[in-house]
Amino acid sequence: MFVRFTNIINSLQSLNKCYTNSEMVRKILRCLPKSWMPKVTAIEEAKDLITLPLEELLGSLMTHEMTIKNHEDEEEQDKKKKKVIAFKSSTTDSSEEDSDDEMALITRRFKKYLAKKKFG
C-alpha cells in the first residue's frame, strides 16, 4: 500500500501538486480499513500528526500488521490441534461373520447419526 501511495504522490509532484508530510500522514490514516481504527485512534492520540514522519508511521503500521498476522497464525495452529482424530486399528484376522456384524453395527450407527443430523 505504501509503494502505491508513494507512486501516486510522486506522480502528483511531477504535476506540481505537493502535499506536506502531515497531509500525507492524515491521508494514509484515513484510507486504512475499519479493522485498523483502534490503531489509527492510538496513533492520533499518542503522536503529534504534524511532526510525525511518514517513515515512522509506516514502521508503526507494519509492526501492527505483523502482530495481527502472528495472532492469526497462532489461532489457526490452535484450531488444527483441536481437530485431531484417532482411529483404532487391529491386525488380527477376523472371520466373515465378525466383519458382517461389524458392518451391520456401523451401518446402524451411521443411520442414527444421519437421522439426528437431519432432524437435529
mmCIF file of N, CA and C in Angstrom:
data_model
loop_
_atom_site.group_PDB
_atom_site.id
_atom_site.type_symbol
_atom_site.label_atom_id
_atom_site.label_comp_id
_atom_site.label_asym_id
_atom_site.label_seq_id
_atom_site.Cartn_x
_atom_site.Cartn_y
_atom_site.Cartn_z
ATOM 1 N N MET A 1 0.837 -1.189 0.000
ATOM 2 C CA MET A 1 0.000 0.000 0.000
ATOM 3 C C MET A 1 0.876 1.245 0.000
ATOM 4 N N PHE A 2 1.953 1.198 0.769
ATOM 5 C CA PHE A 2 2.826 2.367 0.863
ATOM 6 C C PHE A 2 3.517 2.655 -0.469
ATOM 7 N N VAL A 3 3.884 1.611 -1.195
ATOM 8 C CA VAL A 3 4.534 1.805 -2.505
ATOM 9 C C VAL A 3 3.563 2.469 -3.473
ATOM 10 N N ARG A 4 2.311 1.997 -3.484
ATOM 11 C CA ARG A 4 1.302 2.617 -4.361
ATOM 12 C C ARG A 4 1.077 4.074 -3.983
ATOM 13 N N PHE A 5 1.009 4.329 -2.669
ATOM 14 C CA PHE A 5 0.822 5.697 -2.190
ATOM 15 C C PHE A 5 1.983 6.590 -2.627
ATOM 16 N N THR A 6 3.202 6.089 -2.482
ATOM 17 C CA THR A 6 4.385 6.855 -2.873
ATOM 18 C C THR A 6 4.384 7.141 -4.371
ATOM 19 N N ASN A 7 3.997 6.151 -5.173
ATOM 20 C CA ASN A 7 3.921 6.366 -6.625
ATOM 21 C C ASN A 7 2.919 7.460 -6.981
ATOM 22 N N ILE A 8 1.789 7.455 -6.319
ATOM 23 C CA ILE A 8 0.763 8.483 -6.576
ATOM 24 C C ILE A 8 1.276 9.858 -6.167
ATOM 25 N N ILE A 9 1.895 9.938 -4.995
ATOM 26 C CA ILE A 9 2.429 11.222 -4.509
ATOM 27 C C ILE A 9 3.504 11.743 -5.455
ATOM 28 N N ASN A 10 4.385 10.860 -5.915
ATOM 29 C CA ASN A 10 5.442 11.285 -6.841
ATOM 30 C C ASN A 10 4.857 11.753 -8.173
ATOM 31 N N SER A 11 3.836 11.065 -8.651
ATOM 32 C CA SER A 11 3.195 11.492 -9.901
ATOM 33 C C SER A 11 2.542 12.857 -9.735
ATOM 34 N N LEU A 12 1.915 13.073 -8.584
ATOM 35 C CA LEU A 12 1.293 14.371 -8.324
ATOM 36 C C LEU A 12 2.346 15.482 -8.207
ATOM 37 N N GLN A 13 3.496 15.152 -7.636
ATOM 38 C CA GLN A 13 4.566 16.157 -7.538
ATOM 39 C C GLN A 13 5.067 16.551 -8.917
ATOM 40 N N SER A 14 5.101 15.583 -9.835
ATOM 41 C CA SER A 14 5.535 15.922 -11.197
ATOM 42 C C SER A 14 4.508 16.818 -11.888
ATOM 43 N N LEU A 15 3.268 16.816 -11.391
ATOM 44 C CA LEU A 15 2.232 17.702 -11.923
ATOM 45 C C LEU A 15 2.092 18.976 -11.083
ATOM 46 N N ASN A 16 3.100 19.261 -10.256
ATOM 47 C CA ASN A 16 3.155 20.459 -9.407
ATOM 48 C C ASN A 16 2.083 20.491 -8.315
ATOM 49 N N LYS A 17 1.651 19.323 -7.850
ATOM 50 C CA LYS A 17 0.739 19.250 -6.700
ATOM 51 C C LYS A 17 1.504 18.595 -5.564
ATOM 52 N N CYS A 18 1.888 19.382 -4.574
ATOM 53 C CA CYS A 18 2.706 18.880 -3.474
ATOM 54 C C CYS A 18 1.885 18.839 -2.184
ATOM 55 N N TYR A 19 2.135 17.825 -1.379
ATOM 56 C CA TYR A 19 1.481 17.676 -0.083
ATOM 57 C C TYR A 19 2.530 17.759 1.009
ATOM 58 N N THR A 20 2.138 18.313 2.149
ATOM 59 C CA THR A 20 3.042 18.352 3.296
ATOM 60 C C THR A 20 3.064 16.967 3.942
ATOM 61 N N ASN A 21 4.045 16.782 4.793
ATOM 62 C CA ASN A 21 4.183 15.494 5.478
ATOM 63 C C ASN A 21 2.942 15.183 6.319
ATOM 64 N N SER A 22 2.426 16.178 7.016
ATOM 65 C CA SER A 22 1.251 15.939 7.868
ATOM 66 C C SER A 22 0.020 15.591 7.027
ATOM 67 N N GLU A 23 -0.122 16.187 5.849
ATOM 68 C CA GLU A 23 -1.245 15.839 4.965
ATOM 69 C C GLU A 23 -1.139 14.390 4.488
ATOM 70 N N MET A 24 0.088 13.959 4.156
ATOM 71 C CA MET A 24 0.268 12.581 3.708
ATOM 72 C C MET A 24 -0.017 11.593 4.840
ATOM 73 N N VAL A 25 0.411 11.927 6.050
ATOM 74 C CA VAL A 25 0.146 11.058 7.208
ATOM 75 C C VAL A 25 -1.354 10.922 7.421
ATOM 76 N N ARG A 26 -2.064 12.034 7.368
ATOM 77 C CA ARG A 26 -3.523 12.003 7.557
ATOM 78 C C ARG A 26 -4.218 11.210 6.450
ATOM 79 N N LYS A 27 -3.751 11.333 5.218
ATOM 80 C CA LYS A 27 -4.348 10.594 4.100
ATOM 81 C C LYS A 27 -4.170 9.080 4.286
ATOM 82 N N ILE A 28 -2.996 8.670 4.733
ATOM 83 C CA ILE A 28 -2.771 7.235 4.961
ATOM 84 C C ILE A 28 -3.662 6.726 6.087
ATOM 85 N N LEU A 29 -3.760 7.479 7.164
ATOM 86 C CA LEU A 29 -4.595 7.053 8.286
ATOM 87 C C LEU A 29 -6.074 6.978 7.886
ATOM 88 N N ARG A 30 -6.515 7.865 7.002
ATOM 89 C CA ARG A 30 -7.916 7.852 6.556
ATOM 90 C C ARG A 30 -8.230 6.665 5.662
ATOM 91 N N CYS A 31 -7.250 6.186 4.920
ATOM 92 C CA CYS A 31 -7.535 5.127 3.950
ATOM 93 C C CYS A 31 -7.452 3.726 4.548
ATOM 94 N N LEU A 32 -7.069 3.595 5.813
ATOM 95 C CA LEU A 32 -6.970 2.271 6.424
ATOM 96 C C LEU A 32 -8.359 1.685 6.663
ATOM 97 N N PRO A 33 -8.494 0.352 6.611
ATOM 98 C CA PRO A 33 -9.808 -0.278 6.812
ATOM 99 C C PRO A 33 -10.312 -0.106 8.246
ATOM 100 N N LYS A 34 -11.593 -0.385 8.442
ATOM 101 C CA LYS A 34 -12.223 -0.191 9.750
ATOM 102 C C LYS A 34 -11.597 -1.066 10.827
ATOM 103 N N SER A 35 -11.069 -2.226 10.454
ATOM 104 C CA SER A 35 -10.459 -3.103 11.451
ATOM 105 C C SER A 35 -9.211 -2.481 12.070
ATOM 106 N N TRP A 36 -8.669 -1.459 11.427
ATOM 107 C CA TRP A 36 -7.481 -0.773 11.927
ATOM 108 C C TRP A 36 -7.821 0.472 12.736
ATOM 109 N N MET A 37 -9.084 0.782 12.918
ATOM 110 C CA MET A 37 -9.477 2.019 13.593
ATOM 111 C C MET A 37 -8.913 2.151 15.011
ATOM 112 N N PRO A 38 -8.833 1.070 15.802
ATOM 113 C CA PRO A 38 -8.212 1.237 17.128
ATOM 114 C C PRO A 38 -6.750 1.692 17.034
ATOM 115 N N LYS A 39 -6.029 1.169 16.062
ATOM 116 C CA LYS A 39 -4.625 1.565 15.878
ATOM 117 C C LYS A 39 -4.541 3.015 15.417
ATOM 118 N N VAL A 40 -5.416 3.416 14.492
ATOM 119 C CA VAL A 40 -5.441 4.792 13.997
ATOM 120 C C VAL A 40 -5.710 5.751 15.152
ATOM 121 N N THR A 41 -6.676 5.413 15.989
ATOM 122 C CA THR A 41 -7.011 6.255 17.138
ATOM 123 C C THR A 41 -5.824 6.359 18.092
ATOM 124 N N ALA A 42 -5.151 5.237 18.325
ATOM 125 C CA ALA A 42 -3.995 5.253 19.222
ATOM 126 C C ALA A 42 -2.878 6.136 18.664
ATOM 127 N N ILE A 43 -2.632 6.059 17.379
ATOM 128 C CA ILE A 43 -1.595 6.899 16.764
ATOM 129 C C ILE A 43 -1.973 8.374 16.856
ATOM 130 N N GLU A 44 -3.233 8.682 16.557
ATOM 131 C CA GLU A 44 -3.681 10.079 16.597
ATOM 132 C C GLU A 44 -3.560 10.668 17.996
ATOM 133 N N GLU A 45 -3.868 9.861 19.021
ATOM 134 C CA GLU A 45 -3.820 10.369 20.388
ATOM 135 C C GLU A 45 -2.406 10.411 20.959
ATOM 136 N N ALA A 46 -1.569 9.466 20.552
ATOM 137 C CA ALA A 46 -0.238 9.364 21.159
ATOM 138 C C ALA A 46 0.803 10.238 20.470
ATOM 139 N N LYS A 47 0.613 10.541 19.202
ATOM 140 C CA LYS A 47 1.657 11.249 18.459
ATOM 141 C C LYS A 47 1.114 12.531 17.852
ATOM 142 N N ASP A 48 1.990 13.460 17.658
ATOM 143 C CA ASP A 48 1.648 14.718 17.006
ATOM 144 C C ASP A 48 1.702 14.481 15.497
ATOM 145 N N LEU A 49 0.554 14.508 14.837
ATOM 146 C CA LEU A 49 0.492 14.189 13.416
ATOM 147 C C LEU A 49 1.187 15.235 12.547
ATOM 148 N N ILE A 50 1.365 16.417 13.068
ATOM 149 C CA ILE A 50 2.034 17.465 12.288
ATOM 150 C C ILE A 50 3.527 17.173 12.155
ATOM 151 N N THR A 51 4.127 16.637 13.221
ATOM 152 C CA THR A 51 5.567 16.385 13.187
ATOM 153 C C THR A 51 5.917 14.903 12.983
ATOM 154 N N LEU A 52 4.917 14.040 12.888
ATOM 155 C CA LEU A 52 5.162 12.600 12.727
ATOM 156 C C LEU A 52 5.725 12.309 11.333
ATOM 157 N N PRO A 53 6.941 11.754 11.249
ATOM 158 C CA PRO A 53 7.495 11.428 9.929
ATOM 159 C C PRO A 53 6.733 10.275 9.284
ATOM 160 N N LEU A 54 6.646 10.309 7.981
ATOM 161 C CA LEU A 54 5.931 9.278 7.230
ATOM 162 C C LEU A 54 6.567 7.910 7.457
ATOM 163 N N GLU A 55 7.878 7.840 7.570
ATOM 164 C CA GLU A 55 8.580 6.578 7.781
ATOM 165 C C GLU A 55 8.247 5.977 9.144
ATOM 166 N N GLU A 56 8.101 6.825 10.158
ATOM 167 C CA GLU A 56 7.745 6.333 11.488
ATOM 168 C C GLU A 56 6.321 5.774 11.484
ATOM 169 N N LEU A 57 5.414 6.446 10.786
ATOM 170 C CA LEU A 57 4.052 5.942 10.654
ATOM 171 C C LEU A 57 4.057 4.584 9.959
ATOM 172 N N LEU A 58 4.816 4.480 8.881
ATOM 173 C CA LEU A 58 4.906 3.224 8.151
ATOM 174 C C LEU A 58 5.433 2.109 9.052
ATOM 175 N N GLY A 59 6.468 2.386 9.827
ATOM 176 C CA GLY A 59 7.027 1.390 10.741
ATOM 177 C C GLY A 59 6.010 0.942 11.777
ATOM 178 N N SER A 60 5.264 1.878 12.314
ATOM 179 C CA SER A 60 4.242 1.562 13.313
ATOM 180 C C SER A 60 3.145 0.680 12.709
ATOM 181 N N LEU A 61 2.718 1.016 11.493
ATOM 182 C CA LEU A 61 1.661 0.229 10.842
ATOM 183 C C LEU A 61 2.153 -1.166 10.459
ATOM 184 N N MET A 62 3.398 -1.267 10.021
ATOM 185 C CA MET A 62 3.944 -2.581 9.666
ATOM 186 C C MET A 62 4.088 -3.466 10.903
ATOM 187 N N THR A 63 4.492 -2.880 12.018
ATOM 188 C CA THR A 63 4.589 -3.630 13.268
ATOM 189 C C THR A 63 3.229 -4.156 13.682
ATOM 190 N N HIS A 64 2.227 -3.306 13.577
ATOM 191 C CA HIS A 64 0.860 -3.716 13.919
ATOM 192 C C HIS A 64 0.387 -4.837 12.994
ATOM 193 N N GLU A 65 0.682 -4.737 11.707
ATOM 194 C CA GLU A 65 0.285 -5.753 10.741
ATOM 195 C C GLU A 65 0.944 -7.097 11.060
ATOM 196 N N MET A 66 2.215 -7.086 11.412
ATOM 197 C CA MET A 66 2.904 -8.337 11.760
ATOM 198 C C MET A 66 2.323 -8.947 13.031
ATOM 199 N N THR A 67 1.963 -8.107 13.984
ATOM 200 C CA THR A 67 1.352 -8.605 15.222
ATOM 201 C C THR A 67 0.020 -9.281 14.929
ATOM 202 N N ILE A 68 -0.798 -8.659 14.084
ATOM 203 C CA ILE A 68 -2.089 -9.246 13.705
ATOM 204 C C ILE A 68 -1.862 -10.583 13.010
ATOM 205 N N LYS A 69 -0.907 -10.644 12.090
ATOM 206 C CA LYS A 69 -0.621 -11.872 11.357
ATOM 207 C C LYS A 69 -0.160 -12.976 12.295
ATOM 208 N N ASN A 70 0.681 -12.650 13.267
ATOM 209 C CA ASN A 70 1.141 -13.649 14.235
ATOM 210 C C ASN A 70 -0.017 -14.203 15.052
ATOM 211 N N HIS A 71 -0.937 -13.333 15.473
ATOM 212 C CA HIS A 71 -2.100 -13.784 16.234
ATOM 213 C C HIS A 71 -2.984 -14.699 15.390
ATOM 214 N N GLU A 72 -3.170 -14.363 14.121
ATOM 215 C CA GLU A 72 -3.980 -15.202 13.232
ATOM 216 C C GLU A 72 -3.323 -16.560 13.019
ATOM 217 N N ASP A 73 -2.004 -16.575 12.864
ATOM 218 C CA ASP A 73 -1.285 -17.835 12.691
ATOM 219 C C ASP A 73 -1.423 -18.723 13.926
ATOM 220 N N GLU A 74 -1.315 -18.119 15.100
ATOM 221 C CA GLU A 74 -1.464 -18.877 16.342
ATOM 222 C C GLU A 74 -2.870 -19.461 16.465
ATOM 223 N N GLU A 75 -3.895 -18.694 16.080
ATOM 224 C CA GLU A 75 -5.267 -19.185 16.140
ATOM 225 C C GLU A 75 -5.474 -20.349 15.183
ATOM 226 N N GLU A 76 -4.899 -20.269 13.989
ATOM 227 C CA GLU A 76 -5.008 -21.357 13.027
ATOM 228 C C GLU A 76 -4.342 -22.618 13.554
ATOM 229 N N GLN A 77 -3.184 -22.477 14.185
ATOM 230 C CA GLN A 77 -2.493 -23.638 14.736
ATOM 231 C C GLN A 77 -3.299 -24.258 15.864
ATOM 232 N N ASP A 78 -3.936 -23.426 16.690
ATOM 233 C CA ASP A 78 -4.774 -23.947 17.766
ATOM 234 C C ASP A 78 -5.960 -24.720 17.210
ATOM 235 N N LYS A 79 -6.572 -24.220 16.141
ATOM 236 C CA LYS A 79 -7.703 -24.911 15.520
ATOM 237 C C LYS A 79 -7.272 -26.250 14.942
ATOM 238 N N LYS A 80 -6.096 -26.283 14.327
ATOM 239 C CA LYS A 80 -5.606 -27.529 13.745
ATOM 240 C C LYS A 80 -5.313 -28.555 14.830
ATOM 241 N N LYS A 81 -4.812 -28.120 15.962
ATOM 242 C CA LYS A 81 -4.505 -29.032 17.057
ATOM 243 C C LYS A 81 -5.774 -29.653 17.631
ATOM 244 N N LYS A 82 -6.861 -28.923 17.628
ATOM 245 C CA LYS A 82 -8.110 -29.409 18.205
ATOM 246 C C LYS A 82 -8.818 -30.414 17.307
ATOM 247 N N LYS A 83 -8.467 -30.485 16.036
ATOM 248 C CA LYS A 83 -9.163 -31.349 15.096
ATOM 249 C C LYS A 83 -8.450 -32.681 14.874
ATOM 250 N N VAL A 84 -7.746 -33.181 15.865
ATOM 251 C CA VAL A 84 -7.032 -34.447 15.730
ATOM 252 C C VAL A 84 -8.009 -35.586 15.987
ATOM 253 N N ILE A 85 -8.023 -36.567 15.098
ATOM 254 C CA ILE A 85 -8.901 -37.728 15.218
ATOM 255 C C ILE A 85 -8.024 -38.976 15.201
ATOM 256 N N ALA A 86 -8.288 -39.888 16.113
ATOM 257 C CA ALA A 86 -7.528 -41.129 16.152
ATOM 258 C C ALA A 86 -8.464 -42.296 15.871
ATOM 259 N N PHE A 87 -7.990 -43.253 15.112
ATOM 260 C CA PHE A 87 -8.759 -44.441 14.799
ATOM 261 C C PHE A 87 -8.081 -45.654 15.415
ATOM 262 N N LYS A 88 -8.894 -46.587 15.839
ATOM 263 C CA LYS A 88 -8.375 -47.813 16.409
ATOM 264 C C LYS A 88 -8.054 -48.770 15.272
ATOM 265 N N SER A 89 -6.899 -49.392 15.338
ATOM 266 C CA SER A 89 -6.537 -50.347 14.295
ATOM 267 C C SER A 89 -6.333 -51.712 14.907
ATOM 268 N N SER A 90 -6.587 -52.709 14.107
ATOM 269 C CA SER A 90 -6.355 -54.069 14.573
ATOM 270 C C SER A 90 -5.683 -54.853 13.461
ATOM 271 N N THR A 91 -4.817 -55.744 13.862
ATOM 272 C CA THR A 91 -4.089 -56.538 12.870
ATOM 273 C C THR A 91 -4.533 -57.990 12.867
ATOM 274 N N THR A 92 -5.447 -58.345 13.753
ATOM 275 C CA THR A 92 -5.911 -59.739 13.800
ATOM 276 C C THR A 92 -6.899 -59.989 12.678
ATOM 277 N N ASP A 93 -6.863 -61.208 12.147
ATOM 278 C CA ASP A 93 -7.815 -61.597 11.104
ATOM 279 C C ASP A 93 -9.101 -62.042 11.778
ATOM 280 N N SER A 94 -10.213 -61.550 11.293
ATOM 281 C CA SER A 94 -11.499 -61.957 11.857
ATOM 282 C C SER A 94 -12.265 -62.731 10.799
ATOM 283 N N SER A 95 -13.182 -63.488 11.269
ATOM 284 C CA SER A 95 -13.958 -64.301 10.331
ATOM 285 C C SER A 95 -14.954 -63.435 9.590
ATOM 286 N N GLU A 96 -15.575 -64.016 8.589
ATOM 287 C CA GLU A 96 -16.525 -63.272 7.765
ATOM 288 C C GLU A 96 -17.738 -62.848 8.573
ATOM 289 N N GLU A 97 -18.138 -63.678 9.541
ATOM 290 C CA GLU A 97 -19.290 -63.349 10.381
ATOM 291 C C GLU A 97 -19.023 -62.093 11.201
ATOM 292 N N ASP A 98 -17.835 -62.044 11.788
ATOM 293 C CA ASP A 98 -17.486 -60.886 12.607
ATOM 294 C C ASP A 98 -17.510 -59.606 11.788
ATOM 295 N N SER A 99 -16.986 -59.674 10.567
ATOM 296 C CA SER A 99 -16.962 -58.475 9.736
ATOM 297 C C SER A 99 -18.374 -58.071 9.321
ATOM 298 N N ASP A 100 -19.263 -59.069 9.096
ATOM 299 C CA ASP A 100 -20.665 -58.755 8.766
ATOM 300 C C ASP A 100 -21.353 -58.086 9.950
ATOM 301 N N ASP A 101 -21.080 -58.587 11.166
ATOM 302 C CA ASP A 101 -21.674 -57.984 12.366
ATOM 303 C C ASP A 101 -21.172 -56.555 12.554
ATOM 304 N N GLU A 102 -19.890 -56.360 12.347
ATOM 305 C CA GLU A 102 -19.321 -55.026 12.481
ATOM 306 C C GLU A 102 -19.902 -54.067 11.440
ATOM 307 N N MET A 103 -20.056 -54.564 10.211
ATOM 308 C CA MET A 103 -20.628 -53.735 9.150
ATOM 309 C C MET A 103 -22.068 -53.359 9.478
ATOM 310 N N ALA A 104 -22.825 -54.295 10.023
ATOM 311 C CA ALA A 104 -24.210 -54.014 10.390
ATOM 312 C C ALA A 104 -24.255 -52.968 11.506
ATOM 313 N N LEU A 105 -23.364 -53.100 12.478
ATOM 314 C CA LEU A 105 -23.310 -52.141 13.579
ATOM 315 C C LEU A 105 -22.941 -50.752 13.068
ATOM 316 N N ILE A 106 -21.961 -50.678 12.215
ATOM 317 C CA ILE A 106 -21.545 -49.389 11.651
ATOM 318 C C ILE A 106 -22.674 -48.769 10.843
ATOM 319 N N THR A 107 -23.377 -49.596 10.070
ATOM 320 C CA THR A 107 -24.489 -49.103 9.258
ATOM 321 C C THR A 107 -25.589 -48.539 10.148
ATOM 322 N N ARG A 108 -25.935 -49.256 11.226
ATOM 323 C CA ARG A 108 -26.980 -48.771 12.136
ATOM 324 C C ARG A 108 -26.578 -47.443 12.777
ATOM 325 N N ARG A 109 -25.341 -47.373 13.228
ATOM 326 C CA ARG A 109 -24.879 -46.129 13.862
ATOM 327 C C ARG A 109 -24.878 -44.968 12.875
ATOM 328 N N PHE A 110 -24.488 -45.233 11.660
ATOM 329 C CA PHE A 110 -24.473 -44.196 10.638
ATOM 330 C C PHE A 110 -25.886 -43.702 10.339
ATOM 331 N N LYS A 111 -26.861 -44.644 10.270
ATOM 332 C CA LYS A 111 -28.258 -44.251 10.032
ATOM 333 C C LYS A 111 -28.783 -43.392 11.177
ATOM 334 N N LYS A 112 -28.439 -43.764 12.416
ATOM 335 C CA LYS A 112 -28.855 -42.962 13.569
ATOM 336 C C LYS A 112 -28.242 -41.567 13.505
ATOM 337 N N TYR A 113 -26.970 -41.514 13.136
ATOM 338 C CA TYR A 113 -26.277 -40.234 13.012
ATOM 339 C C TYR A 113 -26.958 -39.351 11.978
ATOM 340 N N LEU A 114 -27.291 -39.932 10.816
ATOM 341 C CA LEU A 114 -27.952 -39.159 9.771
ATOM 342 C C LEU A 114 -29.328 -38.684 10.213
ATOM 343 N N ALA A 115 -30.057 -39.540 10.939
ATOM 344 C CA ALA A 115 -31.379 -39.152 11.416
ATOM 345 C C ALA A 115 -31.265 -37.985 12.382
ATOM 346 N N LYS A 116 -30.301 -38.049 13.282
ATOM 347 C CA LYS A 116 -30.102 -36.948 14.238
ATOM 348 C C LYS A 116 -29.687 -35.671 13.506
ATOM 349 N N LYS A 117 -28.816 -35.809 12.526
ATOM 350 C CA LYS A 117 -28.313 -34.667 11.770
ATOM 351 C C LYS A 117 -29.460 -34.001 11.002
ATOM 352 N N LYS A 118 -30.352 -34.845 10.440
ATOM 353 C CA LYS A 118 -31.454 -34.319 9.635
ATOM 354 C C LYS A 118 -32.463 -33.576 10.486
ATOM 355 N N PHE A 119 -32.807 -34.132 11.645
ATOM 356 C CA PHE A 119 -33.843 -33.526 12.481
ATOM 357 C C PHE A 119 -33.256 -32.677 13.598
ATOM 358 N N GLY A 120 -31.988 -32.792 13.838
ATOM 359 C CA GLY A 120 -31.378 -32.026 14.942
ATOM 360 C C GLY A 120 -30.885 -30.721 14.463
#
